[in-house]
PDB file of C-alpha atoms in Angstrom:
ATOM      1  CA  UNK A   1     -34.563 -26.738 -43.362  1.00 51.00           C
ATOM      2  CA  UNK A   2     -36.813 -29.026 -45.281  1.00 50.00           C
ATOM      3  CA  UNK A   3     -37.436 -28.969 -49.186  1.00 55.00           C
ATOM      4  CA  UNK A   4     -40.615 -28.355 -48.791  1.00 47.00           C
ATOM      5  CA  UNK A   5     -39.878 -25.086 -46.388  1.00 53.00           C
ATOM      6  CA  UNK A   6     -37.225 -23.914 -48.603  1.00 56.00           C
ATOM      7  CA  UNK A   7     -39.247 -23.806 -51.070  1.00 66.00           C
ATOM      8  CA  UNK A   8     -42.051 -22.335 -49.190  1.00 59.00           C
ATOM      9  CA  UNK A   9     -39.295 -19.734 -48.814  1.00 64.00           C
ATOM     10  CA  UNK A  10     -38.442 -19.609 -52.201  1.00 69.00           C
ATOM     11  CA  UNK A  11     -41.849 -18.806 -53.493  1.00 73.00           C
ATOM     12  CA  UNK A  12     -42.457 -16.561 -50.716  1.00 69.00           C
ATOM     13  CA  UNK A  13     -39.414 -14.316 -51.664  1.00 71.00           C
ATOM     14  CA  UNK A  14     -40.201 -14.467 -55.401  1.00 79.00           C
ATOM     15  CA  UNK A  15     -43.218 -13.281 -54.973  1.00 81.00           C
ATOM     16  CA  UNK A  16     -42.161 -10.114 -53.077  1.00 79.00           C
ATOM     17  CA  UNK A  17     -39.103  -8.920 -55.502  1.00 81.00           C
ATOM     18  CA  UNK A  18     -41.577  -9.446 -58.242  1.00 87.00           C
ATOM     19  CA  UNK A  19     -44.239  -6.983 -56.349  1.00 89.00           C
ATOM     20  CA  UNK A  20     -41.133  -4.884 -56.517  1.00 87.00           C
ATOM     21  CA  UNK A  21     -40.487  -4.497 -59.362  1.00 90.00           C
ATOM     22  CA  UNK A  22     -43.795  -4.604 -60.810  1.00 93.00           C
ATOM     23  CA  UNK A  23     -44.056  -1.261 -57.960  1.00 93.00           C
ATOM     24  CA  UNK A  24     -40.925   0.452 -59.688  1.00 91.00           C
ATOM     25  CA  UNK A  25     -41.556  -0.547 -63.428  1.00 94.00           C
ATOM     26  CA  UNK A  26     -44.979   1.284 -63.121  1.00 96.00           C
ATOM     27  CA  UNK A  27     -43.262   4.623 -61.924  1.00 95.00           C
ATOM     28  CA  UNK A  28     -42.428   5.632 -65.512  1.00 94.00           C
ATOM     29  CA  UNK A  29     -40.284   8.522 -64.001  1.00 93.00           C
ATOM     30  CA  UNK A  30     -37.164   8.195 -62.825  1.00 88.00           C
ATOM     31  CA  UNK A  31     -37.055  10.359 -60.297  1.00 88.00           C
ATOM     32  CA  UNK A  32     -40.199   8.868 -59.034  1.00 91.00           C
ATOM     33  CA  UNK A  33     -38.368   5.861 -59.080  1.00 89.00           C
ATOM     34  CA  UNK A  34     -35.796   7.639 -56.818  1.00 84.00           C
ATOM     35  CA  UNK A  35     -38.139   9.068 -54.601  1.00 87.00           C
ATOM     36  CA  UNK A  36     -39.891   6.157 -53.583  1.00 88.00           C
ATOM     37  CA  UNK A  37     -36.233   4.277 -53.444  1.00 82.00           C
ATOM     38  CA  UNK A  38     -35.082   6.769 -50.950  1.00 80.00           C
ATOM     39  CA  UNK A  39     -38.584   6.189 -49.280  1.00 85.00           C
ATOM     40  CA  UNK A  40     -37.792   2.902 -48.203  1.00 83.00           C
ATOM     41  CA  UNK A  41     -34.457   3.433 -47.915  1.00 79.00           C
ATOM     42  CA  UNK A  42     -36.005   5.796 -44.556  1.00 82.00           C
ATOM     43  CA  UNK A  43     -38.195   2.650 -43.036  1.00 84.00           C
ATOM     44  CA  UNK A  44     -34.836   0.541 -43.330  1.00 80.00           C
ATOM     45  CA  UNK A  45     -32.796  -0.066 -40.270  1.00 83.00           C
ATOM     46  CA  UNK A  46     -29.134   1.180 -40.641  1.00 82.00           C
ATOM     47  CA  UNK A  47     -26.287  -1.736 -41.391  1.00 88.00           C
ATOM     48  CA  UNK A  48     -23.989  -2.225 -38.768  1.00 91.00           C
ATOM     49  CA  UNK A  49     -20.681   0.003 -39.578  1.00 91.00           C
ATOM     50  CA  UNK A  50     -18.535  -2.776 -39.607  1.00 93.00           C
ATOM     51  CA  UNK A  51     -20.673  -4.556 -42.310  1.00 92.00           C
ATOM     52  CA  UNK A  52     -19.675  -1.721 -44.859  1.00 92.00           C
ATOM     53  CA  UNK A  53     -17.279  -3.734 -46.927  1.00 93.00           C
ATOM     54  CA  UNK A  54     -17.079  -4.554 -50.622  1.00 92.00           C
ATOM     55  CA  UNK A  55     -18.998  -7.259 -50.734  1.00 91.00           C
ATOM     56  CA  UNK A  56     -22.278  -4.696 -49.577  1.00 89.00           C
ATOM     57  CA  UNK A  57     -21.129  -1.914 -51.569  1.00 89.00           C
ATOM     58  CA  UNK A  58     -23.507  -0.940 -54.738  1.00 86.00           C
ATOM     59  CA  UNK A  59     -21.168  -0.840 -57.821  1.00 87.00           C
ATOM     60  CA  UNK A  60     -21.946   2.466 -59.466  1.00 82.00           C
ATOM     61  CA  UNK A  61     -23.701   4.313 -57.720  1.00 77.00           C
ATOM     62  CA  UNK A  62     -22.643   8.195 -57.296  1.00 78.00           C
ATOM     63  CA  UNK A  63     -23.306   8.294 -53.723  1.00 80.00           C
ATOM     64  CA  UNK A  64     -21.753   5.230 -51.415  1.00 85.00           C
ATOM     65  CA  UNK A  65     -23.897   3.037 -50.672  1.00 85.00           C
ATOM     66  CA  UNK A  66     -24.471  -0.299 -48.851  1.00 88.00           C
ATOM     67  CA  UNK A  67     -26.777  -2.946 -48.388  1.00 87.00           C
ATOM     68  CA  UNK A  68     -26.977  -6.160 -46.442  1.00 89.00           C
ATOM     69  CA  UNK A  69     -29.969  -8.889 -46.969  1.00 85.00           C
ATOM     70  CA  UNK A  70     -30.732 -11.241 -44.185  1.00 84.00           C
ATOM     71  CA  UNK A  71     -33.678 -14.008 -44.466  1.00 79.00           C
ATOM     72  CA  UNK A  72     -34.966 -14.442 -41.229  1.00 76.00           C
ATOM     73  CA  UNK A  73     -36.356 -17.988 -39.551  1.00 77.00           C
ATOM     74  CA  UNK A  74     -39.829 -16.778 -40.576  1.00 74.00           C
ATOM     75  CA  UNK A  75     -38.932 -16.873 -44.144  1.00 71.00           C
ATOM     76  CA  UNK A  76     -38.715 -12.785 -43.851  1.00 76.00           C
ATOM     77  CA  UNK A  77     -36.311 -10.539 -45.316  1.00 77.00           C
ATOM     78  CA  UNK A  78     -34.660  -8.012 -43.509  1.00 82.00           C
ATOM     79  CA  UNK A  79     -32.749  -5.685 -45.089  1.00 83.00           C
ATOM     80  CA  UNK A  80     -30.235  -2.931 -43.517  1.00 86.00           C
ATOM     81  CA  UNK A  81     -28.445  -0.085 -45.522  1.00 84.00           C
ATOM     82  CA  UNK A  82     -26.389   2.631 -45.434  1.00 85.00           C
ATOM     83  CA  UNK A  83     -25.659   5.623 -47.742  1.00 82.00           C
ATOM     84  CA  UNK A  84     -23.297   8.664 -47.613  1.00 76.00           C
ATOM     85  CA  UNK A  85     -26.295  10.530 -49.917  1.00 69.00           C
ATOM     86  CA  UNK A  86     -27.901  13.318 -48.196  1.00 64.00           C
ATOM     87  CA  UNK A  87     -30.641  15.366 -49.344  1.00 54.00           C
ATOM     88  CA  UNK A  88     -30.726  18.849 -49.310  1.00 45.00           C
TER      89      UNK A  88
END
């Protein structure tokens, strides 16, 4: 990849994480917070079963969960999860 396209990149995937969190600093709730978390979590693809190792593991969380990034040719991110959670 060329400097120029990785940074491209870069500033392309800055630019969404700070939408982000600009999104979940505004909920002043936290369970809005959660809510729109387990939102996305629902439009995310589900990680492969043999990608649930440590290294994808949240650290403290109470439920399990796991979470794998990818950055795609396009300079898209692609993101794929997996949670023991349920909600009842």
């Amino acid at each position: 990849m060329h400097t120029w396209q990785t940074s491209l990149t870069e500033t392309h995937v800055s630019s969404k994480l700070n939408r982000l969190i600009f999104e979940f600093q505004s909920l002043l709730e936290p369970i809005d917070r959660v809510k729109r978390l387990l939102h996305y979590a629902t439009l995310l693809p589900e990680l492969d079963p043999s990608a649930k190792v440590d290294l994808n593991q949240v650290m403290d969380c109470r439920a399990r969960v796991w979470i794998q990034a990818e950055l795609g040719n396009n300079g898209n991110m692609r993101f794929f999860t997996n949670s023991n959670f349920e909600i009842n």
